[in-house]
XYZ file of C-alpha atoms in Angstrom:
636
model
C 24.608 -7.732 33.114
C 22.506 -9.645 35.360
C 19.250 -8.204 37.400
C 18.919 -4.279 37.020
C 20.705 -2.114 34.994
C 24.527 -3.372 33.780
C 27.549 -2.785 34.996
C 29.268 -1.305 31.827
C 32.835 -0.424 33.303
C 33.041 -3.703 33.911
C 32.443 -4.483 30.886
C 34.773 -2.189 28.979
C 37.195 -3.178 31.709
C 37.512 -6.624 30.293
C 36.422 -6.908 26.386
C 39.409 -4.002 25.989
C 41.646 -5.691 27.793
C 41.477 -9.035 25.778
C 42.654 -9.774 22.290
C 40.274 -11.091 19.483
C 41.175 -14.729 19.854
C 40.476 -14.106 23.535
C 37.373 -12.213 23.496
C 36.074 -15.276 20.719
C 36.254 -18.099 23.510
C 34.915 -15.954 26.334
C 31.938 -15.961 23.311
C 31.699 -19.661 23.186
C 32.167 -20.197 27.339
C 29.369 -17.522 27.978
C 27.503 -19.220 25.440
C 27.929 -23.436 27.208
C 27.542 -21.716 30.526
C 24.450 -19.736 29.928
C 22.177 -20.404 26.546
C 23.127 -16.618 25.462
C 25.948 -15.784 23.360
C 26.238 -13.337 21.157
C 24.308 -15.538 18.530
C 24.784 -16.281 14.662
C 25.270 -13.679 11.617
C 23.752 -16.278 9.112
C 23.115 -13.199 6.599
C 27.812 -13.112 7.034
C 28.044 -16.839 6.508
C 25.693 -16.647 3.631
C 27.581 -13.881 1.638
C 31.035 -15.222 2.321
C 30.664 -18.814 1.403
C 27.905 -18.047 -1.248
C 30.399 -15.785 -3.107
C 33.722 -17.299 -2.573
C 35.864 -19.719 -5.169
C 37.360 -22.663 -4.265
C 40.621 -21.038 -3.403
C 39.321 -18.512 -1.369
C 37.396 -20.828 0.441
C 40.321 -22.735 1.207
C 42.382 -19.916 1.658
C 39.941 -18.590 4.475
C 39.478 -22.139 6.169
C 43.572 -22.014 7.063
C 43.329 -18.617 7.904
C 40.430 -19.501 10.629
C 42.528 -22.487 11.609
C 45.442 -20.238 11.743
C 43.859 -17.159 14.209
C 41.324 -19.144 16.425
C 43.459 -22.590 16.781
C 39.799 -24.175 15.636
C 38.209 -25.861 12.913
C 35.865 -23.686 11.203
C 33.500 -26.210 9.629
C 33.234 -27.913 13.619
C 32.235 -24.224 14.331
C 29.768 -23.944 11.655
C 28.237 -27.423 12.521
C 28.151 -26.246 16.319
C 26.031 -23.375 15.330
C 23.838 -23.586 12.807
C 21.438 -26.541 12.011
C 19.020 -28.541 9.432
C 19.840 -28.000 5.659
C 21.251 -24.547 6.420
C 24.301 -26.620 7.827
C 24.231 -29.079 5.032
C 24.957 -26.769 2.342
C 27.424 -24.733 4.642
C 29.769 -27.357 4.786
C 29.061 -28.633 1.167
C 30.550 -24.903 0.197
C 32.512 -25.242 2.946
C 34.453 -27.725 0.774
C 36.112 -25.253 -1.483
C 35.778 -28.488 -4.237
C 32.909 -27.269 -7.072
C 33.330 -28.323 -10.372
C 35.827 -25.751 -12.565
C 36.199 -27.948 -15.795
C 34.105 -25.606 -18.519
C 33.518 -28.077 -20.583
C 29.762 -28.822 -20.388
C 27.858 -32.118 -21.006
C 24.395 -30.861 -22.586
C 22.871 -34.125 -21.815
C 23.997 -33.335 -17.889
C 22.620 -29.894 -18.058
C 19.502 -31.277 -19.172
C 19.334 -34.164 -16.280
C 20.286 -31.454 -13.458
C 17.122 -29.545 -14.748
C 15.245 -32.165 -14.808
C 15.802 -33.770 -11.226
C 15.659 -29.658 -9.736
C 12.123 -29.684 -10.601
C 10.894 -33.348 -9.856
C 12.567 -32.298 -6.657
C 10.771 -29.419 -6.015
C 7.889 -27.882 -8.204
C 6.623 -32.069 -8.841
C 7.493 -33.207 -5.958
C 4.850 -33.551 -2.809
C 7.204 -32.246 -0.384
C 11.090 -30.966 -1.256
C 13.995 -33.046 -1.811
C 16.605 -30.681 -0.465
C 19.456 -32.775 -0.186
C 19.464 -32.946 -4.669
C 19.369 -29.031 -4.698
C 22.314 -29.016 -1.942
C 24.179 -31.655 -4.358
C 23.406 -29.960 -7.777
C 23.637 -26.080 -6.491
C 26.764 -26.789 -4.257
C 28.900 -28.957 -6.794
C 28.727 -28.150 -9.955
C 30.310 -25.546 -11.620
C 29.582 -22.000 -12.536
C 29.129 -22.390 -16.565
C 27.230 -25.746 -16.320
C 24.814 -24.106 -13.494
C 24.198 -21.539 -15.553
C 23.052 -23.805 -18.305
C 21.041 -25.714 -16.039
C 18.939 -22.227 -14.810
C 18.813 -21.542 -18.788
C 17.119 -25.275 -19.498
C 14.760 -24.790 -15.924
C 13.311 -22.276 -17.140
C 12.272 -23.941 -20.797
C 10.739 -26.815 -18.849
C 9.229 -24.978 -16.602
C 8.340 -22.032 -17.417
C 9.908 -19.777 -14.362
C 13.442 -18.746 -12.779
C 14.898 -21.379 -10.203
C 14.963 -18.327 -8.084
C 10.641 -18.602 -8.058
C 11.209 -22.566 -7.336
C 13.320 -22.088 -4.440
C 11.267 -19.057 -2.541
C 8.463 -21.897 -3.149
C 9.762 -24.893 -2.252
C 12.561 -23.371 0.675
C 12.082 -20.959 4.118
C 14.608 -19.544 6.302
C 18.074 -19.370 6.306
C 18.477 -22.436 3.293
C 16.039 -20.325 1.255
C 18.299 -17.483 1.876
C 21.474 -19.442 1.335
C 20.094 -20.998 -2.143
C 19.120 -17.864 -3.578
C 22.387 -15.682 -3.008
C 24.503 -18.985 -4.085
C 22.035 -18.689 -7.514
C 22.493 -14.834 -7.418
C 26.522 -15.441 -7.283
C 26.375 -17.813 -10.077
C 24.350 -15.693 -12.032
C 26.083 -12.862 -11.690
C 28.759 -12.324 -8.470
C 28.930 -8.371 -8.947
C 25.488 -8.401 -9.304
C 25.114 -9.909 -6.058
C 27.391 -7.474 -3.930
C 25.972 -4.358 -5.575
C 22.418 -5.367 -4.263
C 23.783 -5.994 -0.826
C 25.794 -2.261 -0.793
C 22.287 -1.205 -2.149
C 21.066 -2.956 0.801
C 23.448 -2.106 3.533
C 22.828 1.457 2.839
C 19.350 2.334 1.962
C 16.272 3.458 4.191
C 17.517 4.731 7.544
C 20.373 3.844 9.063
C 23.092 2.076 7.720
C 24.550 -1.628 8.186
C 28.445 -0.586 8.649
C 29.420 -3.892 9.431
C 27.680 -4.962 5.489
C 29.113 -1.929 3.992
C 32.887 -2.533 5.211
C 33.270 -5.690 4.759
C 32.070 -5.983 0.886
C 34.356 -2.939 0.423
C 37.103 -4.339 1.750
C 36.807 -7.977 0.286
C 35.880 -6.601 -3.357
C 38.200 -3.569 -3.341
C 40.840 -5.919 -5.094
C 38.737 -8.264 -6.948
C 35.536 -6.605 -8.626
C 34.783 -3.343 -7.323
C 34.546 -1.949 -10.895
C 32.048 -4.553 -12.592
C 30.279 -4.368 -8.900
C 29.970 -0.048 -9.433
C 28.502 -0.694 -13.721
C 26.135 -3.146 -12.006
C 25.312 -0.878 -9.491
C 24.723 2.047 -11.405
C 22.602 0.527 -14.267
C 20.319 -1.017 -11.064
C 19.752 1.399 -8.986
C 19.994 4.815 -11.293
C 22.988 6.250 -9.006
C 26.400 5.696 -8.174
C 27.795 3.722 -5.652
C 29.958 6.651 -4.704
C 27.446 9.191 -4.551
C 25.418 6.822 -2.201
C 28.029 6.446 -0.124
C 28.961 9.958 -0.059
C 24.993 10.528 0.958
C 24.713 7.571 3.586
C 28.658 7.916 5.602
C 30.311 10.880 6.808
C 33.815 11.457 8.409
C 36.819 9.704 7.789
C 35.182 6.460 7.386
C 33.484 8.194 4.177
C 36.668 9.325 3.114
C 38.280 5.826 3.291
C 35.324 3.991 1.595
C 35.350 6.735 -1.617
C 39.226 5.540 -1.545
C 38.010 1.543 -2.126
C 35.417 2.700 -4.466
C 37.861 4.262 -6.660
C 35.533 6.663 -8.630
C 32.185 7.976 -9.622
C 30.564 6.312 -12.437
C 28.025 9.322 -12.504
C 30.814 11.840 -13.973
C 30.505 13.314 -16.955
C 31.429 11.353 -20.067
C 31.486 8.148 -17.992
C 29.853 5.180 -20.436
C 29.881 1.496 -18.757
C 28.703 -1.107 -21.965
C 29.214 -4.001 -19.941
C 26.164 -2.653 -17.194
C 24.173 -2.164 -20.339
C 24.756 -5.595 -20.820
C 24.434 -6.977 -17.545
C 20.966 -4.891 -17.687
C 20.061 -6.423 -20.910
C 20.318 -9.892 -19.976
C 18.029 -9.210 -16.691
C 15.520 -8.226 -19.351
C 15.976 -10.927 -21.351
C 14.926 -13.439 -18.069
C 12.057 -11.222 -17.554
C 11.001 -11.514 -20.878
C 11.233 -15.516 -21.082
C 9.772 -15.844 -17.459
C 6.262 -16.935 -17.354
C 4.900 -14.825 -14.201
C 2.341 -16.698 -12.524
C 0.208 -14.614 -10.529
C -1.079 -15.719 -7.245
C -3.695 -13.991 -4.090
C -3.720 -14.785 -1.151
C -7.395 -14.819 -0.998
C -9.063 -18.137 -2.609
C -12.439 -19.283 -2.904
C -13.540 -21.159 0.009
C -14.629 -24.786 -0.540
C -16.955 -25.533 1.999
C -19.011 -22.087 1.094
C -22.771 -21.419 2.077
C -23.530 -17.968 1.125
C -26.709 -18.511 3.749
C -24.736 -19.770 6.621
C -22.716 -16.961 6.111
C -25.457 -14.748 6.004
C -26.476 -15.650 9.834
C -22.737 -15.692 10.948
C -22.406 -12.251 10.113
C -26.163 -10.897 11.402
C -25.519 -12.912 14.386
C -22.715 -10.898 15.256
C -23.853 -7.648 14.516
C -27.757 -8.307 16.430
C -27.916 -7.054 19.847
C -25.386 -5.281 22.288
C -21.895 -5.046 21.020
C -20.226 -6.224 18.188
C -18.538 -9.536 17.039
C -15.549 -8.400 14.567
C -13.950 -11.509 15.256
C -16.248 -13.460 13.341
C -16.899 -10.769 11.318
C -13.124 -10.684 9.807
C -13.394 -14.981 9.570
C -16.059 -14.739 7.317
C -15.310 -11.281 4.940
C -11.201 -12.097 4.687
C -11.626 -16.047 4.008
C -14.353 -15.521 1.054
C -13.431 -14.951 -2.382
C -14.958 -11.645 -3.704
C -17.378 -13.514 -5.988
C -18.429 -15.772 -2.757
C -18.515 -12.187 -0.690
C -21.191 -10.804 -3.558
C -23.167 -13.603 -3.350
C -23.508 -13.323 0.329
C -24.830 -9.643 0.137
C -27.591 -11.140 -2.045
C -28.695 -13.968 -0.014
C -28.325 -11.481 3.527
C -30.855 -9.116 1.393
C -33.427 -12.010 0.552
C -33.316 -14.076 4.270
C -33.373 -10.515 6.498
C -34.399 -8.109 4.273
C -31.487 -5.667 5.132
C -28.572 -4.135 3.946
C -25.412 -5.798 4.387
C -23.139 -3.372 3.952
C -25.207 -0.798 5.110
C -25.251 -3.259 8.524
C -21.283 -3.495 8.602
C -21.313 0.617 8.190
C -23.145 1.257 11.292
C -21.189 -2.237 13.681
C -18.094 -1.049 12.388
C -15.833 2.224 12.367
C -12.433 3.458 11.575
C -9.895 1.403 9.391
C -11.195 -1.877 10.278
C -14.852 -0.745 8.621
C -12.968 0.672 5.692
C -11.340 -2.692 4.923
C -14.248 -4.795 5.269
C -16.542 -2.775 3.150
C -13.731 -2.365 0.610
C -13.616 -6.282 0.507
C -17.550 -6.211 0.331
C -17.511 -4.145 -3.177
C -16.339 -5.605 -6.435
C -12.708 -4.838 -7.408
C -14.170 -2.241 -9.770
C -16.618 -0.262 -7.206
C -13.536 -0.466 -4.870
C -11.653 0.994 -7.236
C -14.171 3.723 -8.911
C -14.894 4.803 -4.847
C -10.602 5.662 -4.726
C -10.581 7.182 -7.838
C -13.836 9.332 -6.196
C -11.969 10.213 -2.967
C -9.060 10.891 -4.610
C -10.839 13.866 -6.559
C -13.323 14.816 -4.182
C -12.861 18.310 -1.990
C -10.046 20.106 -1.933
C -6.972 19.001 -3.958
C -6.204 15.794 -5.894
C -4.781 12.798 -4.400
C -2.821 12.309 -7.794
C -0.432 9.181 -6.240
C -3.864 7.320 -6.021
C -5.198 8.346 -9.569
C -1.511 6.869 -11.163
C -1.257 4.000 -8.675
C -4.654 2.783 -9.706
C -4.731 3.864 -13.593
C -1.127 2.830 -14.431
C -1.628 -0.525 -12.995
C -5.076 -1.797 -14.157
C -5.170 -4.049 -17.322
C -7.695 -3.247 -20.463
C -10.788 -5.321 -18.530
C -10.202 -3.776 -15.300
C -10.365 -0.244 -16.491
C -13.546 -0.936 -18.473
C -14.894 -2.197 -15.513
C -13.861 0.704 -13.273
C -15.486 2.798 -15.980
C -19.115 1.239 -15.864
C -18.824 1.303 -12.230
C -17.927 4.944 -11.802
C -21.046 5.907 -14.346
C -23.612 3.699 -12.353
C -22.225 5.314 -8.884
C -21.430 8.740 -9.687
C -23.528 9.627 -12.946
C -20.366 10.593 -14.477
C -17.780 9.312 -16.791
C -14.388 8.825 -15.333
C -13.392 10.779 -18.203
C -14.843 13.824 -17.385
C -14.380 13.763 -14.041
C -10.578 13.332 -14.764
C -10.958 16.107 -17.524
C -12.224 18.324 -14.749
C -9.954 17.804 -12.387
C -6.387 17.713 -13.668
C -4.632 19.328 -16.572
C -2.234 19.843 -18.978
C 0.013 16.723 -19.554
C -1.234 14.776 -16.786
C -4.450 15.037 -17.775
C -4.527 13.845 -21.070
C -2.258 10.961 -19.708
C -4.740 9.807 -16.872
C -7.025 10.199 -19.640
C -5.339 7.865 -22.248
C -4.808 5.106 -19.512
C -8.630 5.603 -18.373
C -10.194 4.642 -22.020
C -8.859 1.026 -21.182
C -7.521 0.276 -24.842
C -3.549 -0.331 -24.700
C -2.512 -2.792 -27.351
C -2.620 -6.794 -25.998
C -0.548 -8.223 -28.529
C 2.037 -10.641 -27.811
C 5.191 -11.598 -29.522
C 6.698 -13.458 -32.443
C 10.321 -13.076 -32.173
C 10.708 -15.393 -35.452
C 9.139 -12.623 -37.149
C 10.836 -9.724 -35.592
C 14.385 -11.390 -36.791
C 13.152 -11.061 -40.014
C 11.539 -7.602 -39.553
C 14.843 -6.373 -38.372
C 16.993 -7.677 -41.271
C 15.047 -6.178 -43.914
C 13.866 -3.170 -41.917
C 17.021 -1.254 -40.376
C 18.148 1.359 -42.845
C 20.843 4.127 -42.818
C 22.541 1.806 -39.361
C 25.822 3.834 -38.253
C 28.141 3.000 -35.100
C 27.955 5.934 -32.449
C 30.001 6.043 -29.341
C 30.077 2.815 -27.073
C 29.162 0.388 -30.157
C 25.486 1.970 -30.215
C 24.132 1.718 -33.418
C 22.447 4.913 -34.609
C 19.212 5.059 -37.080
C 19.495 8.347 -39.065
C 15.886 7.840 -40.087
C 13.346 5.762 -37.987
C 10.514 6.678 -39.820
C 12.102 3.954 -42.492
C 11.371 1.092 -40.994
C 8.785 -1.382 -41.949
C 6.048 -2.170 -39.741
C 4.543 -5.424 -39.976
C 0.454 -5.044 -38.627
C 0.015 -8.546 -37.631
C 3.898 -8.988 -35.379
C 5.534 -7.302 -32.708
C 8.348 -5.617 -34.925
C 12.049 -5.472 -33.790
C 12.480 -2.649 -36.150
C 9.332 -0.641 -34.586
C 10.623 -1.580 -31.146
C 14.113 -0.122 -32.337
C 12.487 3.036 -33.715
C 10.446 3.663 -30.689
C 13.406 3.366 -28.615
C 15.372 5.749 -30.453
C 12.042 8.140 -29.854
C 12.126 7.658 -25.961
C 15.889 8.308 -26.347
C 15.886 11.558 -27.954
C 15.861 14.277 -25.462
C 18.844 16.363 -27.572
C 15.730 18.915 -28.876
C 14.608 19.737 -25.239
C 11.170 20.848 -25.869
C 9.349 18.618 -22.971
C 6.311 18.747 -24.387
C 7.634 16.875 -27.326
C 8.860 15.122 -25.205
C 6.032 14.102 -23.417
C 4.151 13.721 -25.855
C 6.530 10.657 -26.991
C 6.502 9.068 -24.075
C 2.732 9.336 -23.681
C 1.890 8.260 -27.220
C 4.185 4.930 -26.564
C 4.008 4.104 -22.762
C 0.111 4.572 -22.456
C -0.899 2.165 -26.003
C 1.566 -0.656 -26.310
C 1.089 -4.173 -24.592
C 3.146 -4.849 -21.719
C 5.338 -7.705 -23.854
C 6.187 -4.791 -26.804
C 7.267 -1.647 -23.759
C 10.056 -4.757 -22.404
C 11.407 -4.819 -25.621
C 10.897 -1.557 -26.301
C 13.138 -1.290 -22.121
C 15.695 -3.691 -23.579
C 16.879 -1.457 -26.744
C 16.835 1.503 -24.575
C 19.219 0.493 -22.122
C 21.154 -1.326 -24.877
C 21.127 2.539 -26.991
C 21.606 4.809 -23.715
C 23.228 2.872 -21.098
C 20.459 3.724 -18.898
C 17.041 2.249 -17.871
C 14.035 4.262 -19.112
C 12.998 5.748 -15.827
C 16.565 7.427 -15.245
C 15.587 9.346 -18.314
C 12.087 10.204 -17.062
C 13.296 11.171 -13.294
C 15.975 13.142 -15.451
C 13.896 15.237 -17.643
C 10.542 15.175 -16.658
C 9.083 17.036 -13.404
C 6.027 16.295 -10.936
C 2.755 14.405 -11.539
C 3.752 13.695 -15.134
C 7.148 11.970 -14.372
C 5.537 10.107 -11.120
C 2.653 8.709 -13.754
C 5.753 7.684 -16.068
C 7.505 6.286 -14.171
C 4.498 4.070 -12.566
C 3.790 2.565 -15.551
C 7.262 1.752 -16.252
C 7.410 0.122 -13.208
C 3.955 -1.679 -13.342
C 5.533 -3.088 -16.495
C 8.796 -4.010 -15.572
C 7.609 -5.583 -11.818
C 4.242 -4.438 -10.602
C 4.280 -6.814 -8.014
C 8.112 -4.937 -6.900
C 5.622 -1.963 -7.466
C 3.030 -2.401 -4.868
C 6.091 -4.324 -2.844
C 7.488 -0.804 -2.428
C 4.369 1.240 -1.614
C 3.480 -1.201 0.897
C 6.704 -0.277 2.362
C 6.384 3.120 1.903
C 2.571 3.271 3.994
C 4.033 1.364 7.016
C 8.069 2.213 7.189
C 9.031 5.058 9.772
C 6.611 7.286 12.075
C 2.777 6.764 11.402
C 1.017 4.410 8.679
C -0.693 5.396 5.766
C -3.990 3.154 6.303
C -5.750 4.660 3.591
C -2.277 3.269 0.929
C -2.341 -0.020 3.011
C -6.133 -0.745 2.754
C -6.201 0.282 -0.654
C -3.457 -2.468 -2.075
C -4.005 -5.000 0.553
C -7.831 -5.129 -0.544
C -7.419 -4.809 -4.562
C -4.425 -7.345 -4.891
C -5.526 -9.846 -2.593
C -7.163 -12.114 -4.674
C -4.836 -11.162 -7.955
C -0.706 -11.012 -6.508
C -0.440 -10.257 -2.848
C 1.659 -13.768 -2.848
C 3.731 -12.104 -5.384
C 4.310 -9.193 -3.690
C 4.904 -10.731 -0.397
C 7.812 -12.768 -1.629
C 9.419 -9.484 -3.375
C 8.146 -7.378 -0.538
C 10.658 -9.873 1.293
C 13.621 -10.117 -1.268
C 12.762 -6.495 -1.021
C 13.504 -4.769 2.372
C 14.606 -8.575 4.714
C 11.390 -8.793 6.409
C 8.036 -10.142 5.876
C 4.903 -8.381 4.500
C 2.876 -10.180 7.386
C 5.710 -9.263 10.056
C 5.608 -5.900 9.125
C 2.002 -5.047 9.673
C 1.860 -6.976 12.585
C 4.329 -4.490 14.079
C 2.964 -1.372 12.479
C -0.858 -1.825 13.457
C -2.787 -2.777 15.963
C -6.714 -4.304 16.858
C -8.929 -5.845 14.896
C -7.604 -4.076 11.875
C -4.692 -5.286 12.073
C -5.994 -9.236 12.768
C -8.126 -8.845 9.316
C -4.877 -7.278 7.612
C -2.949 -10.518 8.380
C -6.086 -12.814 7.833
C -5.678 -11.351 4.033
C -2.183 -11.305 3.788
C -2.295 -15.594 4.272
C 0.707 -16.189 5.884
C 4.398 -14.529 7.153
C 7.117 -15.723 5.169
């Protein structure tokens, strides 16, 4: 392989002509005598010693002993380093706790020392989240994520992508994921292996082979209630061949065949609600108020670099991208009253292309940035309806209002009409409904709604699967002052019924219930869906509904459920294969950064196994892309 080109026959020649064990130590030679070898699969020691009992664990440690005549924990310490390593050989053990008997008081001291090790701490203590999260045992852990989350208010999971990096932040989470749920775990990384382009065999065979015998059912349920499909039929879309053949074979069957009805997914789906549900969310930008701010000094920065020959868009980006937007307005004051000129009409004639849009979208409120998409979207020939439902599905009560008085003062128009003029029919009226800004805000009092739902569920049968059927919703009482169990029941049971299939009935359901209630009443109105149908709510909508009024469904679902998974995926979407959709990529990175672009970055991450910041770095280019990254704050 050395200087030009590679000898390949040679190659062949000699990896064919040794065994495994063979071809493993000509590995570790090539690697002492030159600094190359082929390098670590951290992502394959993660998911094996993450996932495995005790017995298997020791079971595999012989076996390694056994085929390479070496130690695999000196292997493991020869290759990887830091923390990583640590907890690697802590696993490596094979000795957590199995009693299921659980001290409370224990549960409650674990909990207790996680978080004064990370969230209070200045700094991490990693080595008591090696010791607690590689010793103890399954049922207590469990416990101990249950009790984190009362005293602090969020998942471990949110702890450790705060308080970890790399591969021990990798390693922490899938050993959390595993204790959670283990089938859980594996049908994410099939999900994983397979989706996007291109598909990671070496991921895909070797969770088939190592589940076939253990879990491959309660992995399938999993997978189907997750990700809306089979694991069979996406293997049957993503493989071809014999090889497809022989991995339908491990998979055993299609859970999306007629009749099929999986409680325990509905289950496993229910109690991911229920986490949602408890988790505070805290919502963080990436853009923050500077402290050392002169709106004046600013002022001259800027005109400094736009005065004369040629343009300065390096300090132009230092000063737009590290302001906070209330900082940025006053600046555009203070420019008018010291020059007497327009800022932005200034940055409009320095600047061009997508690097002007993105600095003159940072230069307008959130609402005139907002009220201009909506504009563009409408403007000339044809409707850009993906921005109108990104925009209008995701905005909260105060947003839209403010989108609304901005669109009047710049356009002389209502939004209303000039969504009333430019769509129709189903879609209209739900762009409309979303645009008047008045969805419930509510919250919950689950006290009450146990008490709602004694006295309020009338005419209860058992249906199929242990569902419980209502023969007449319109029974129940509703409570004005509480978030009603029985009303979230009843509405359930209306998103449910598609037996009549008239759409627009339909439609109409879903519009009267997904475009009015607060964000805390649609979750619980999620949870009794899946509980009733077995599926989640968008599987219903994909399945019934067609075009602009299932995409706007299905975006407000989704805004509920995750938006920042939401805006995670259309990030993706703007920059993943040939060409990038500026105009989507502007758009989000400008109207989330001061709201949840560290959100999304950390699920943009869990996401698609690569960083926000990484990804746009690769995908654009210039000064653009230097003021992309300057907002994005950071590559995780």
């Amino acid at each position: 392989m050395k200087g030009f080109g590679s000898d390949k026959e040679a190659i062949l020649d000699l990896i064919t002509s040794r065994n495994n064990k063979q071809r493993i130590e000509i590995s570790q030679a090539y690697k002492s005598l030159y600094g190359k070898g082929i390098g670590t699969d951290e992502k394959c020691l993660i998911e094996i010693l993450a996932s495995r009992t005790n017995q298997q664990i020791r079971n595999l440690v012989e076996a390694y002993r056994d085929a390479y005549e070496r130690e695999l924990e000196a292997d493991v310490l020869g290759d990887t380093s830091g923390h990583f390593k640590k907890m690697l050989v802590v696993l490596l053990q094979g000795t957590r706790e199995e009693d299921d008997v659980v001290s409370e008081d224990l549960v409650e001291q674990d909990a207790k020392d996680l978080l004064e090790a990370g969230d209070l701490k200045w700094g991490t203590d990693e080595a008591q989240f090696i010791y607690i999260l590689g010793n103890r045992s399954k049922q207590h852990l469990r416990l101990v994520f249950d009790e984190y989350l009362k005293i602090s208010g969020k998942p471990i999971e949110d702890s450790i992508r705060g308080e970890l990096s790399g591969d021990i932040e990798k390693l922490m989470l899938a050993v959390v994921k595993c204790i959670r749920s283990t089938p859980e775990y594996f049908a994410e990384r099939l999900y994983k292996a397979m989706k996007g382009l291109g598909t990671k065999d070496n991921t895909l065979i070797r969770i088939m082979v190592s589940r076939s015998e253990i879990d491959m059912l309660d992995i399938r349920e999993v997978f189907r209630t997750k990700y809306e499909k089979s694991l069979h039929s996406m293997i049957k879309d993503d493989t071809s061949g014999e090889y497809k053949k022989a991995l339908l074979k491990l998979c055993g069957g299609d859970d999306d065949a007629a009749g099929e009805f999986f409680p325990e997914a509905a289950q496993v789906a229910y109690r991911m609600w229920e986490l949602s549900a408890v988790a505070k969310v805290e919502l963080r930008g990436t853009v923050r108020p500077a402290s050392d701010f002169n709106a004046d000094g600013d002022g001259k920065v800027l005109r400094k670099a736009m005065k004369g020959l040629g343009t300065d868009e390096g300090a132009i980006i230092d000063v737009v991208t590290q302001r906070s937007n209330a900082q940025r307005q006053e600046i555009l004051r203070t420019y008018k009253s010291h020059f007497g000129r327009d800022l932005m009409a200034d940055l409009k004639s320095e600047l061009s292309g997508s690097l002007a849009k993105l600095i003159l979208g940072l230069m307008m409120t959130p609402a005139q940035f907002d009220a201009k998409q909506l504009k563009k979207a409408m403007e000339g020939i044809g409707t850009d309806e993906n921005i109108l439902i990104e925009i209008l599905a995701t905005r909260n009560n105060r947003e839209i209002q403010a989108i609304n008085e901005a669109y009047k003062a710049a356009y002389h128009k209502s939004l209303e009409d000039a969504l009333s003029s430019d769509t129709s029919g189903h879609f209209k009226r739900i762009l409309v409904s979303l645009a008047l800004g008045n969805r419930d805000e509510g919250g919950e009092d689950l006290t009450r709604a146990h008490e709602d739902a004694k006295g309020g569920m009338i005419g209860a049968s058992p249906r199929k699967g242990g569902v419980l059927h209502i023969s007449d919703p319109v029974a129940f009482l509703f409570p004005p002052l509480s978030l009603s169990l029985c009303q979230v029941v009843a509405e359930s049971l209306k998103l449910s019924d598609v037996s009549s299939g008239d759409s627009t009935s339909l439609e109409t359901r879903f519009l009267s219930i997904l475009c009015t209630r607060s964000y805390p009443h649609l979750r619980r109105v999620f949870q009794e869906f899946i509980k009733m149908t077995n599926h989640d709510v968008a599987h219903t909508i994909r399945k019934h509904m067609s075009g602009d009024v299932r995409d706007a469904f299905v975006a407000i679902v989704r805004s509920v459920k995750d938006k920042p998974a939401f805006f995670a995926d259309k990030l993706y979407d703007s920059m993943k294969g040939i060409g990038t959709d500026e105009r989507t990529l502007t758009r989000i990175m400008v109207s989330r950064s001061e709201i949840d672009l560290l959100n999304i970055r950390r699920v943009f991450k869990e996401m698609h196994e690569k960083s926000l910041h990484h990804m746009i770095d690769k995908d654009t280019s210039g000064d653009y892309c230097k003021a992309l990254l300057a907002i994005c704050g950071g590559d995780d």
